[in-house]
């Protein structure tokens, strides 16, 4: 009789093991879906931030271009108003660069 009890106990343990394995597989599938969803969200967020950064970079480049054009126009205006001063400044800057280059 003890053999029959032992066999029934082994069968019950096998069923419990199968149930546990089945639940574990379901949990793993749920975890996989959750991770895929999370990574999808992270990917979307990263793409959005990258797009925002590109737009910000374009705006900064456009602003820098506008400032450069403004500075260039101001410089040209000053050179036209005082050409001899501009030549003197250019000569002085060239002389200074040449002196620094010798040392």
mmCIF file with all atom_site columns, C-alpha atoms in Angstrom:
data_model
loop_
_atom_site.group_PDB
_atom_site.id
_atom_site.type_symbol
_atom_site.label_atom_id
_atom_site.label_alt_id
_atom_site.label_comp_id
_atom_site.label_asym_id
_atom_site.label_entity_id
_atom_site.label_seq_id
_atom_site.pdbx_PDB_ins_code
_atom_site.Cartn_x
_atom_site.Cartn_y
_atom_site.Cartn_z
_atom_site.occupancy
_atom_site.B_iso_or_equiv
_atom_site.pdbx_formal_charge
_atom_site.auth_seq_id
_atom_site.auth_comp_id
_atom_site.auth_asym_id
_atom_site.auth_atom_id
_atom_site.pdbx_PDB_model_num
ATOM 1   C CA . UNK A 1 1   ? 0.000  0.000   0.000   1.00 0.00 ? 1   UNK A CA 1
ATOM 2   C CA . UNK A 1 2   ? 2.823  2.395   0.597   1.00 0.00 ? 2   UNK A CA 1
ATOM 3   C CA . UNK A 1 3   ? 3.829  2.006   -3.023  1.00 0.00 ? 3   UNK A CA 1
ATOM 4   C CA . UNK A 1 4   ? 0.405  3.225   -4.188  1.00 0.00 ? 4   UNK A CA 1
ATOM 5   C CA . UNK A 1 5   ? 0.549  6.230   -1.846  1.00 0.00 ? 5   UNK A CA 1
ATOM 6   C CA . UNK A 1 6   ? 4.033  7.062   -3.081  1.00 0.00 ? 6   UNK A CA 1
ATOM 7   C CA . UNK A 1 7   ? 2.927  6.823   -6.735  1.00 0.00 ? 7   UNK A CA 1
ATOM 8   C CA . UNK A 1 8   ? -0.077 9.077   -6.045  1.00 0.00 ? 8   UNK A CA 1
ATOM 9   C CA . UNK A 1 9   ? 2.210  11.549  -4.262  1.00 0.00 ? 9   UNK A CA 1
ATOM 10  C CA . UNK A 1 10  ? 4.661  11.546  -7.240  1.00 0.00 ? 10  UNK A CA 1
ATOM 11  C CA . UNK A 1 11  ? 1.790  12.119  -9.681  1.00 0.00 ? 11  UNK A CA 1
ATOM 12  C CA . UNK A 1 12  ? 0.533  15.016  -7.563  1.00 0.00 ? 12  UNK A CA 1
ATOM 13  C CA . UNK A 1 13  ? 4.053  16.503  -7.481  1.00 0.00 ? 13  UNK A CA 1
ATOM 14  C CA . UNK A 1 14  ? 4.319  16.131  -11.272 1.00 0.00 ? 14  UNK A CA 1
ATOM 15  C CA . UNK A 1 15  ? 0.990  17.943  -11.718 1.00 0.00 ? 15  UNK A CA 1
ATOM 16  C CA . UNK A 1 16  ? 2.097  20.737  -9.367  1.00 0.00 ? 16  UNK A CA 1
ATOM 17  C CA . UNK A 1 17  ? 5.365  21.032  -11.279 1.00 0.00 ? 17  UNK A CA 1
ATOM 18  C CA . UNK A 1 18  ? 3.502  21.205  -14.599 1.00 0.00 ? 18  UNK A CA 1
ATOM 19  C CA . UNK A 1 19  ? 1.168  23.881  -13.215 1.00 0.00 ? 19  UNK A CA 1
ATOM 20  C CA . UNK A 1 20  ? 4.101  25.878  -11.887 1.00 0.00 ? 20  UNK A CA 1
ATOM 21  C CA . UNK A 1 21  ? 5.892  25.561  -15.224 1.00 0.00 ? 21  UNK A CA 1
ATOM 22  C CA . UNK A 1 22  ? 2.765  26.668  -17.078 1.00 0.00 ? 22  UNK A CA 1
ATOM 23  C CA . UNK A 1 23  ? 2.378  29.738  -14.829 1.00 0.00 ? 23  UNK A CA 1
ATOM 24  C CA . UNK A 1 24  ? 6.052  30.544  -15.241 1.00 0.00 ? 24  UNK A CA 1
ATOM 25  C CA . UNK A 1 25  ? 5.698  30.437  -19.038 1.00 0.00 ? 25  UNK A CA 1
ATOM 26  C CA . UNK A 1 26  ? 2.678  32.756  -18.858 1.00 0.00 ? 26  UNK A CA 1
ATOM 27  C CA . UNK A 1 27  ? 4.567  35.155  -16.610 1.00 0.00 ? 27  UNK A CA 1
ATOM 28  C CA . UNK A 1 28  ? 7.544  35.150  -18.985 1.00 0.00 ? 28  UNK A CA 1
ATOM 29  C CA . UNK A 1 29  ? 5.263  35.897  -21.942 1.00 0.00 ? 29  UNK A CA 1
ATOM 30  C CA . UNK A 1 30  ? 3.660  38.781  -20.039 1.00 0.00 ? 30  UNK A CA 1
ATOM 31  C CA . UNK A 1 31  ? 7.074  40.108  -19.047 1.00 0.00 ? 31  UNK A CA 1
ATOM 32  C CA . UNK A 1 32  ? 8.255  39.902  -22.663 1.00 0.00 ? 32  UNK A CA 1
ATOM 33  C CA . UNK A 1 33  ? 5.228  41.918  -23.830 1.00 0.00 ? 33  UNK A CA 1
ATOM 34  C CA . UNK A 1 34  ? 5.765  44.510  -21.091 1.00 0.00 ? 34  UNK A CA 1
ATOM 35  C CA . UNK A 1 35  ? 9.435  44.887  -22.002 1.00 0.00 ? 35  UNK A CA 1
ATOM 36  C CA . UNK A 1 36  ? 8.623  45.272  -25.691 1.00 0.00 ? 36  UNK A CA 1
ATOM 37  C CA . UNK A 1 37  ? 6.104  47.956  -24.821 1.00 0.00 ? 37  UNK A CA 1
ATOM 38  C CA . UNK A 1 38  ? 8.586  49.759  -22.565 1.00 0.00 ? 38  UNK A CA 1
ATOM 39  C CA . UNK A 1 39  ? 11.345 49.657  -25.173 1.00 0.00 ? 39  UNK A CA 1
ATOM 40  C CA . UNK A 1 40  ? 8.887  50.922  -27.783 1.00 0.00 ? 40  UNK A CA 1
ATOM 41  C CA . UNK A 1 41  ? 8.038  53.853  -25.543 1.00 0.00 ? 41  UNK A CA 1
ATOM 42  C CA . UNK A 1 42  ? 11.706 54.600  -24.887 1.00 0.00 ? 42  UNK A CA 1
ATOM 43  C CA . UNK A 1 43  ? 12.446 54.443  -28.608 1.00 0.00 ? 43  UNK A CA 1
ATOM 44  C CA . UNK A 1 44  ? 9.621  56.890  -29.333 1.00 0.00 ? 44  UNK A CA 1
ATOM 45  C CA . UNK A 1 45  ? 10.812 59.250  -26.615 1.00 0.00 ? 45  UNK A CA 1
ATOM 46  C CA . UNK A 1 46  ? 14.404 59.133  -27.881 1.00 0.00 ? 46  UNK A CA 1
ATOM 47  C CA . UNK A 1 47  ? 13.260 59.843  -31.437 1.00 0.00 ? 47  UNK A CA 1
ATOM 48  C CA . UNK A 1 48  ? 11.171 62.771  -30.213 1.00 0.00 ? 48  UNK A CA 1
ATOM 49  C CA . UNK A 1 49  ? 14.064 64.248  -28.209 1.00 0.00 ? 49  UNK A CA 1
ATOM 50  C CA . UNK A 1 50  ? 16.431 63.796  -31.149 1.00 0.00 ? 50  UNK A CA 1
ATOM 51  C CA . UNK A 1 51  ? 13.981 65.593  -33.414 1.00 0.00 ? 51  UNK A CA 1
ATOM 52  C CA . UNK A 1 52  ? 13.688 68.426  -30.907 1.00 0.00 ? 52  UNK A CA 1
ATOM 53  C CA . UNK A 1 53  ? 17.473 68.698  -30.706 1.00 0.00 ? 53  UNK A CA 1
ATOM 54  C CA . UNK A 1 54  ? 17.800 68.854  -34.483 1.00 0.00 ? 54  UNK A CA 1
ATOM 55  C CA . UNK A 1 55  ? 15.222 71.628  -34.643 1.00 0.00 ? 55  UNK A CA 1
ATOM 56  C CA . UNK A 1 56  ? 17.001 73.539  -31.865 1.00 0.00 ? 56  UNK A CA 1
ATOM 57  C CA . UNK A 1 57  ? 20.300 73.148  -33.735 1.00 0.00 ? 57  UNK A CA 1
ATOM 58  C CA . UNK A 1 58  ? 18.740 74.473  -36.929 1.00 0.00 ? 58  UNK A CA 1
ATOM 59  C CA . UNK A 1 59  ? 17.357 77.477  -35.056 1.00 0.00 ? 59  UNK A CA 1
ATOM 60  C CA . UNK A 1 60  ? 20.753 78.224  -33.489 1.00 0.00 ? 60  UNK A CA 1
ATOM 61  C CA . UNK A 1 61  ? 22.492 77.916  -36.862 1.00 0.00 ? 61  UNK A CA 1
ATOM 62  C CA . UNK A 1 62  ? 19.950 80.267  -38.437 1.00 0.00 ? 62  UNK A CA 1
ATOM 63  C CA . UNK A 1 63  ? 20.408 82.799  -35.613 1.00 0.00 ? 63  UNK A CA 1
ATOM 64  C CA . UNK A 1 64  ? 24.200 82.598  -35.953 1.00 0.00 ? 64  UNK A CA 1
ATOM 65  C CA . UNK A 1 65  ? 23.909 83.157  -39.705 1.00 0.00 ? 65  UNK A CA 1
ATOM 66  C CA . UNK A 1 66  ? 21.715 86.221  -39.141 1.00 0.00 ? 66  UNK A CA 1
ATOM 67  C CA . UNK A 1 67  ? 24.184 87.641  -36.594 1.00 0.00 ? 67  UNK A CA 1
ATOM 68  C CA . UNK A 1 68  ? 27.114 87.027  -38.923 1.00 0.00 ? 68  UNK A CA 1
ATOM 69  C CA . UNK A 1 69  ? 25.345 88.842  -41.749 1.00 0.00 ? 69  UNK A CA 1
ATOM 70  C CA . UNK A 1 70  ? 24.593 91.742  -39.400 1.00 0.00 ? 70  UNK A CA 1
ATOM 71  C CA . UNK A 1 71  ? 28.201 91.981  -38.185 1.00 0.00 ? 71  UNK A CA 1
ATOM 72  C CA . UNK A 1 72  ? 29.457 91.802  -41.781 1.00 0.00 ? 72  UNK A CA 1
ATOM 73  C CA . UNK A 1 73  ? 27.095 94.599  -42.863 1.00 0.00 ? 73  UNK A CA 1
ATOM 74  C CA . UNK A 1 74  ? 28.199 96.751  -39.898 1.00 0.00 ? 74  UNK A CA 1
ATOM 75  C CA . UNK A 1 75  ? 31.868 96.148  -40.679 1.00 0.00 ? 75  UNK A CA 1
ATOM 76  C CA . UNK A 1 76  ? 31.396 97.016  -44.350 1.00 0.00 ? 76  UNK A CA 1
ATOM 77  C CA . UNK A 1 77  ? 29.555 100.166 -43.363 1.00 0.00 ? 77  UNK A CA 1
ATOM 78  C CA . UNK A 1 78  ? 32.374 101.254 -41.033 1.00 0.00 ? 78  UNK A CA 1
ATOM 79  C CA . UNK A 1 79  ? 35.013 100.536 -43.690 1.00 0.00 ? 79  UNK A CA 1
ATOM 80  C CA . UNK A 1 80  ? 33.111 102.675 -46.222 1.00 0.00 ? 80  UNK A CA 1
ATOM 81  C CA . UNK A 1 81  ? 32.776 105.525 -43.711 1.00 0.00 ? 81  UNK A CA 1
ATOM 82  C CA . UNK A 1 82  ? 36.443 105.500 -42.623 1.00 0.00 ? 82  UNK A CA 1
ATOM 83  C CA . UNK A 1 83  ? 38.613 103.712 -45.201 1.00 0.00 ? 83  UNK A CA 1
ATOM 84  C CA . UNK A 1 84  ? 41.950 105.061 -43.909 1.00 0.00 ? 84  UNK A CA 1
ATOM 85  C CA . UNK A 1 85  ? 41.204 103.895 -40.369 1.00 0.00 ? 85  UNK A CA 1
ATOM 86  C CA . UNK A 1 86  ? 40.348 100.440 -41.726 1.00 0.00 ? 86  UNK A CA 1
ATOM 87  C CA . UNK A 1 87  ? 43.659 100.297 -43.627 1.00 0.00 ? 87  UNK A CA 1
ATOM 88  C CA . UNK A 1 88  ? 45.551 101.374 -40.475 1.00 0.00 ? 88  UNK A CA 1
ATOM 89  C CA . UNK A 1 89  ? 43.834 98.759  -38.329 1.00 0.00 ? 89  UNK A CA 1
ATOM 90  C CA . UNK A 1 90  ? 44.525 96.052  -40.916 1.00 0.00 ? 90  UNK A CA 1
ATOM 91  C CA . UNK A 1 91  ? 48.186 97.122  -41.129 1.00 0.00 ? 91  UNK A CA 1
ATOM 92  C CA . UNK A 1 92  ? 48.529 97.100  -37.319 1.00 0.00 ? 92  UNK A CA 1
ATOM 93  C CA . UNK A 1 93  ? 46.900 93.684  -37.013 1.00 0.00 ? 93  UNK A CA 1
ATOM 94  C CA . UNK A 1 94  ? 49.179 92.273  -39.727 1.00 0.00 ? 94  UNK A CA 1
ATOM 95  C CA . UNK A 1 95  ? 52.254 93.756  -38.026 1.00 0.00 ? 95  UNK A CA 1
ATOM 96  C CA . UNK A 1 96  ? 51.217 92.286  -34.674 1.00 0.00 ? 96  UNK A CA 1
ATOM 97  C CA . UNK A 1 97  ? 50.645 88.835  -36.191 1.00 0.00 ? 97  UNK A CA 1
ATOM 98  C CA . UNK A 1 98  ? 54.028 88.987  -37.926 1.00 0.00 ? 98  UNK A CA 1
ATOM 99  C CA . UNK A 1 99  ? 55.776 89.930  -34.676 1.00 0.00 ? 99  UNK A CA 1
ATOM 100 C CA . UNK A 1 100 ? 54.078 87.097  -32.784 1.00 0.00 ? 100 UNK A CA 1
ATOM 101 C CA . UNK A 1 101 ? 55.021 84.676  -35.541 1.00 0.00 ? 101 UNK A CA 1
ATOM 102 C CA . UNK A 1 102 ? 58.748 85.439  -35.172 1.00 0.00 ? 102 UNK A CA 1
ATOM 103 C CA . UNK A 1 103 ? 58.967 84.455  -31.508 1.00 0.00 ? 103 UNK A CA 1
#
